[in-house]
């Protein structure tokens, strides 16, 4: 089963998106991901297996130095 995880981030440039590529693309539970740099919340959308929790994604990005939080509906 696949899940869609949506977060608000402080990722504002293509350079920062590029720096995350190896972290997110090589994660075994992440199927696809994108960051909307046009959106005011710089939304990170992740298609993932049911094994991946929001907390894991938040921890992963915080280690890389980014601010990230779950986007409320």
mmCIF file of N, CA and C in Angstrom:
data_model
loop_
_atom_site.group_PDB
_atom_site.id
_atom_site.type_symbol
_atom_site.label_atom_id
_atom_site.label_comp_id
_atom_site.label_asym_id
_atom_site.label_seq_id
_atom_site.Cartn_x
_atom_site.Cartn_y
_atom_site.Cartn_z
ATOM 1 N N UNK A 1 0.841 -1.194 0.000
ATOM 2 C CA UNK A 1 0.000 0.000 0.000
ATOM 3 C C UNK A 1 0.883 1.254 0.000
ATOM 4 N N UNK A 2 0.426 2.269 -0.732
ATOM 5 C CA UNK A 2 1.205 3.485 -0.856
ATOM 6 C C UNK A 2 0.583 4.620 -0.052
ATOM 7 N N UNK A 3 1.438 5.470 0.493
ATOM 8 C CA UNK A 3 0.974 6.613 1.260
ATOM 9 C C UNK A 3 1.502 7.891 0.626
ATOM 10 N N UNK A 4 0.744 8.969 0.806
ATOM 11 C CA UNK A 4 1.188 10.289 0.372
ATOM 12 C C UNK A 4 1.435 11.119 1.623
ATOM 13 N N UNK A 5 2.667 11.538 1.802
ATOM 14 C CA UNK A 5 3.038 12.363 2.953
ATOM 15 C C UNK A 5 3.306 13.776 2.449
ATOM 16 N N UNK A 6 2.745 14.777 3.144
ATOM 17 C CA UNK A 6 2.876 16.162 2.700
ATOM 18 C C UNK A 6 3.402 17.022 3.847
ATOM 19 N N UNK A 7 4.454 17.796 3.536
ATOM 20 C CA UNK A 7 5.123 18.601 4.553
ATOM 21 C C UNK A 7 5.337 20.032 4.090
ATOM 22 N N UNK A 8 5.406 20.925 5.060
ATOM 23 C CA UNK A 8 5.806 22.309 4.824
ATOM 24 C C UNK A 8 7.293 22.370 5.150
ATOM 25 N N UNK A 9 8.089 23.015 4.285
ATOM 26 C CA UNK A 9 9.537 23.057 4.504
ATOM 27 C C UNK A 9 10.086 24.468 4.321
ATOM 28 N N UNK A 10 11.383 24.619 4.621
ATOM 29 C CA UNK A 10 12.071 25.894 4.346
ATOM 30 C C UNK A 10 13.019 25.742 3.157
ATOM 31 N N UNK A 11 12.723 24.763 2.298
ATOM 32 C CA UNK A 11 13.551 24.512 1.118
ATOM 33 C C UNK A 11 13.105 25.461 0.001
ATOM 34 N N UNK A 12 13.954 26.452 -0.303
ATOM 35 C CA UNK A 12 13.512 27.525 -1.191
ATOM 36 C C UNK A 12 14.260 27.611 -2.521
ATOM 37 N N UNK A 13 15.321 26.817 -2.680
ATOM 38 C CA UNK A 13 16.112 26.931 -3.914
ATOM 39 C C UNK A 13 16.333 25.573 -4.563
ATOM 40 N N UNK A 14 16.601 25.616 -5.862
ATOM 41 C CA UNK A 14 16.891 24.385 -6.603
ATOM 42 C C UNK A 14 18.159 23.724 -6.068
ATOM 43 N N UNK A 15 19.100 24.529 -5.601
ATOM 44 C CA UNK A 15 20.348 23.999 -5.051
ATOM 45 C C UNK A 15 20.060 23.144 -3.806
ATOM 46 N N UNK A 16 19.154 23.623 -2.954
ATOM 47 C CA UNK A 16 18.801 22.862 -1.744
ATOM 48 C C UNK A 16 18.046 21.590 -2.110
ATOM 49 N N UNK A 17 17.184 21.676 -3.128
ATOM 50 C CA UNK A 17 16.456 20.488 -3.590
ATOM 51 C C UNK A 17 17.477 19.451 -4.068
ATOM 52 N N UNK A 18 18.468 19.928 -4.829
ATOM 53 C CA UNK A 18 19.503 19.039 -5.365
ATOM 54 C C UNK A 18 20.288 18.362 -4.234
ATOM 55 N N UNK A 19 20.529 19.099 -3.148
ATOM 56 C CA UNK A 19 21.291 18.535 -2.031
ATOM 57 C C UNK A 19 20.510 17.421 -1.329
ATOM 58 N N UNK A 20 19.202 17.439 -1.453
ATOM 59 C CA UNK A 20 18.366 16.409 -0.833
ATOM 60 C C UNK A 20 18.178 15.190 -1.714
ATOM 61 N N UNK A 21 18.472 15.338 -2.991
ATOM 62 C CA UNK A 21 18.216 14.246 -3.937
ATOM 63 C C UNK A 21 18.799 12.907 -3.485
ATOM 64 N N UNK A 22 20.095 12.831 -3.103
ATOM 65 C CA UNK A 22 20.624 11.531 -2.687
ATOM 66 C C UNK A 22 19.951 10.993 -1.424
ATOM 67 N N UNK A 23 19.562 11.884 -0.525
ATOM 68 C CA UNK A 23 18.939 11.469 0.733
ATOM 69 C C UNK A 23 17.567 10.841 0.477
ATOM 70 N N UNK A 24 16.757 11.519 -0.347
ATOM 71 C CA UNK A 24 15.388 11.056 -0.576
ATOM 72 C C UNK A 24 15.309 9.975 -1.655
ATOM 73 N N UNK A 25 16.067 10.136 -2.719
ATOM 74 C CA UNK A 25 15.981 9.185 -3.834
ATOM 75 C C UNK A 25 16.535 7.811 -3.481
ATOM 76 N N UNK A 26 17.467 7.754 -2.531
ATOM 77 C CA UNK A 26 18.078 6.474 -2.177
ATOM 78 C C UNK A 26 17.399 5.800 -0.988
ATOM 79 N N UNK A 27 16.349 6.419 -0.466
ATOM 80 C CA UNK A 27 15.642 5.822 0.674
ATOM 81 C C UNK A 27 14.745 4.690 0.168
ATOM 82 N N UNK A 28 14.859 3.535 0.786
ATOM 83 C CA UNK A 28 14.161 2.344 0.276
ATOM 84 C C UNK A 28 12.630 2.446 0.345
ATOM 85 N N UNK A 29 12.093 3.273 1.250
ATOM 86 C CA UNK A 29 10.635 3.377 1.391
ATOM 87 C C UNK A 29 10.027 4.535 0.594
ATOM 88 N N UNK A 30 10.878 5.357 -0.018
ATOM 89 C CA UNK A 30 10.370 6.500 -0.791
ATOM 90 C C UNK A 30 10.291 6.111 -2.269
ATOM 91 N N UNK A 31 9.079 6.164 -2.814
ATOM 92 C CA UNK A 31 8.846 5.795 -4.207
ATOM 93 C C UNK A 31 9.105 6.992 -5.123
ATOM 94 N N UNK A 32 8.558 8.144 -4.731
ATOM 95 C CA UNK A 32 8.731 9.365 -5.522
ATOM 96 C C UNK A 32 8.597 10.556 -4.590
ATOM 97 N N UNK A 33 9.199 11.675 -4.965
ATOM 98 C CA UNK A 33 9.086 12.873 -4.133
ATOM 99 C C UNK A 33 9.244 14.116 -5.003
ATOM 100 N N UNK A 34 8.696 15.227 -4.512
ATOM 101 C CA UNK A 34 8.850 16.507 -5.208
ATOM 102 C C UNK A 34 8.716 17.641 -4.202
ATOM 103 N N UNK A 35 9.336 18.765 -4.539
ATOM 104 C CA UNK A 35 9.231 19.966 -3.713
ATOM 105 C C UNK A 35 8.717 21.077 -4.615
ATOM 106 N N UNK A 36 7.627 21.708 -4.191
ATOM 107 C CA UNK A 36 7.018 22.787 -4.967
ATOM 108 C C UNK A 36 7.616 24.114 -4.518
ATOM 109 N N UNK A 37 8.609 24.593 -5.276
ATOM 110 C CA UNK A 37 9.281 25.844 -4.930
ATOM 111 C C UNK A 37 8.407 27.067 -5.200
ATOM 112 N N UNK A 38 7.334 26.902 -5.975
ATOM 113 C CA UNK A 38 6.419 28.010 -6.280
ATOM 114 C C UNK A 38 5.434 28.245 -5.132
ATOM 115 N N UNK A 39 5.205 27.216 -4.332
ATOM 116 C CA UNK A 39 4.241 27.286 -3.238
ATOM 117 C C UNK A 39 4.829 28.060 -2.062
ATOM 118 N N UNK A 40 4.007 28.843 -1.381
ATOM 119 C CA UNK A 40 4.480 29.644 -0.242
ATOM 120 C C UNK A 40 5.035 28.752 0.879
ATOM 121 N N UNK A 41 4.510 27.533 0.998
ATOM 122 C CA UNK A 41 4.958 26.611 2.044
ATOM 123 C C UNK A 41 6.082 25.683 1.583
ATOM 124 N N UNK A 42 6.564 25.859 0.335
ATOM 125 C CA UNK A 42 7.620 24.993 -0.211
ATOM 126 C C UNK A 42 7.309 23.527 0.108
ATOM 127 N N UNK A 43 6.161 23.092 -0.391
ATOM 128 C CA UNK A 43 5.598 21.792 -0.035
ATOM 129 C C UNK A 43 6.417 20.625 -0.578
ATOM 130 N N UNK A 44 6.752 19.719 0.335
ATOM 131 C CA UNK A 44 7.415 18.458 -0.012
ATOM 132 C C UNK A 44 6.345 17.374 -0.022
ATOM 133 N N UNK A 45 6.189 16.728 -1.190
ATOM 134 C CA UNK A 45 5.238 15.613 -1.307
ATOM 135 C C UNK A 45 6.038 14.338 -1.506
ATOM 136 N N UNK A 46 5.716 13.343 -0.704
ATOM 137 C CA UNK A 46 6.427 12.066 -0.792
ATOM 138 C C UNK A 46 5.430 10.940 -0.981
ATOM 139 N N UNK A 47 5.632 10.165 -2.059
ATOM 140 C CA UNK A 47 4.888 8.910 -2.227
ATOM 141 C C UNK A 47 5.780 7.843 -1.625
ATOM 142 N N UNK A 48 5.226 7.116 -0.637
ATOM 143 C CA UNK A 48 6.057 6.164 0.087
ATOM 144 C C UNK A 48 5.292 4.890 0.393
ATOM 145 N N UNK A 49 6.049 3.875 0.783
ATOM 146 C CA UNK A 49 5.416 2.646 1.254
ATOM 147 C C UNK A 49 4.814 2.940 2.625
ATOM 148 N N UNK A 50 3.964 2.071 3.084
ATOM 149 C CA UNK A 50 3.322 2.254 4.385
ATOM 150 C C UNK A 50 4.320 2.160 5.538
ATOM 151 N N UNK A 51 5.536 1.695 5.247
ATOM 152 C CA UNK A 51 6.575 1.548 6.286
ATOM 153 C C UNK A 51 7.157 2.885 6.735
ATOM 154 N N UNK A 52 7.019 3.924 5.913
ATOM 155 C CA UNK A 52 7.657 5.209 6.211
ATOM 156 C C UNK A 52 6.724 6.086 7.044
ATOM 157 N N UNK A 53 7.222 6.568 8.180
ATOM 158 C CA UNK A 53 6.399 7.445 9.025
ATOM 159 C C UNK A 53 6.755 8.905 8.775
ATOM 160 N N UNK A 54 5.820 9.787 9.121
ATOM 161 C CA UNK A 54 6.086 11.222 8.986
ATOM 162 C C UNK A 54 7.278 11.616 9.852
ATOM 163 N N UNK A 55 7.364 11.025 11.045
ATOM 164 C CA UNK A 55 8.461 11.339 11.957
ATOM 165 C C UNK A 55 9.814 10.982 11.328
ATOM 166 N N UNK A 56 9.886 9.849 10.636
ATOM 167 C CA UNK A 56 11.148 9.455 9.979
ATOM 168 C C UNK A 56 11.578 10.497 8.955
ATOM 169 N N UNK A 57 10.619 10.985 8.160
ATOM 170 C CA UNK A 57 10.933 11.991 7.134
ATOM 171 C C UNK A 57 11.396 13.281 7.807
ATOM 172 N N UNK A 58 10.686 13.691 8.858
ATOM 173 C CA UNK A 58 11.049 14.917 9.577
ATOM 174 C C UNK A 58 12.463 14.780 10.155
ATOM 175 N N UNK A 59 12.755 13.642 10.788
ATOM 176 C CA UNK A 59 14.097 13.416 11.345
ATOM 177 C C UNK A 59 15.165 13.446 10.257
ATOM 178 N N UNK A 60 14.865 12.811 9.129
ATOM 179 C CA UNK A 60 15.793 12.733 8.002
ATOM 180 C C UNK A 60 16.170 14.134 7.502
ATOM 181 N N UNK A 61 15.172 15.013 7.347
ATOM 182 C CA UNK A 61 15.442 16.353 6.833
ATOM 183 C C UNK A 61 16.054 17.267 7.892
ATOM 184 N N UNK A 62 15.679 17.067 9.145
ATOM 185 C CA UNK A 62 16.275 17.896 10.202
ATOM 186 C C UNK A 62 17.761 17.612 10.347
ATOM 187 N N UNK A 63 18.149 16.362 10.171
ATOM 188 C CA UNK A 63 19.571 16.001 10.203
ATOM 189 C C UNK A 63 20.327 16.751 9.092
ATOM 190 N N UNK A 64 19.651 16.961 7.965
ATOM 191 C CA UNK A 64 20.267 17.687 6.840
ATOM 192 C C UNK A 64 20.212 19.213 7.041
ATOM 193 N N UNK A 65 19.594 19.657 8.133
ATOM 194 C CA UNK A 65 19.589 21.090 8.455
ATOM 195 C C UNK A 65 18.352 21.851 7.976
ATOM 196 N N UNK A 66 17.303 21.157 7.606
ATOM 197 C CA UNK A 66 16.102 21.828 7.118
ATOM 198 C C UNK A 66 15.007 21.869 8.182
ATOM 199 N N UNK A 67 14.182 22.893 8.107
ATOM 200 C CA UNK A 67 12.983 22.972 8.944
ATOM 201 C C UNK A 67 11.859 22.307 8.160
ATOM 202 N N UNK A 68 11.151 21.408 8.815
ATOM 203 C CA UNK A 68 10.082 20.667 8.141
ATOM 204 C C UNK A 68 9.020 20.317 9.164
ATOM 205 N N UNK A 69 7.762 20.450 8.746
ATOM 206 C CA UNK A 69 6.670 20.023 9.611
ATOM 207 C C UNK A 69 5.529 19.489 8.761
ATOM 208 N N UNK A 70 4.727 18.643 9.370
ATOM 209 C CA UNK A 70 3.581 18.083 8.665
ATOM 210 C C UNK A 70 2.639 19.219 8.290
ATOM 211 N N UNK A 71 2.147 19.214 7.081
ATOM 212 C CA UNK A 71 1.219 20.241 6.625
ATOM 213 C C UNK A 71 -0.187 19.843 7.038
ATOM 214 N N UNK A 72 -0.864 20.687 7.842
ATOM 215 C CA UNK A 72 -2.234 20.345 8.232
ATOM 216 C C UNK A 72 -3.161 20.370 7.022
ATOM 217 N N UNK A 73 -4.198 19.544 7.052
ATOM 218 C CA UNK A 73 -5.144 19.474 5.928
ATOM 219 C C UNK A 73 -5.863 20.785 5.709
#
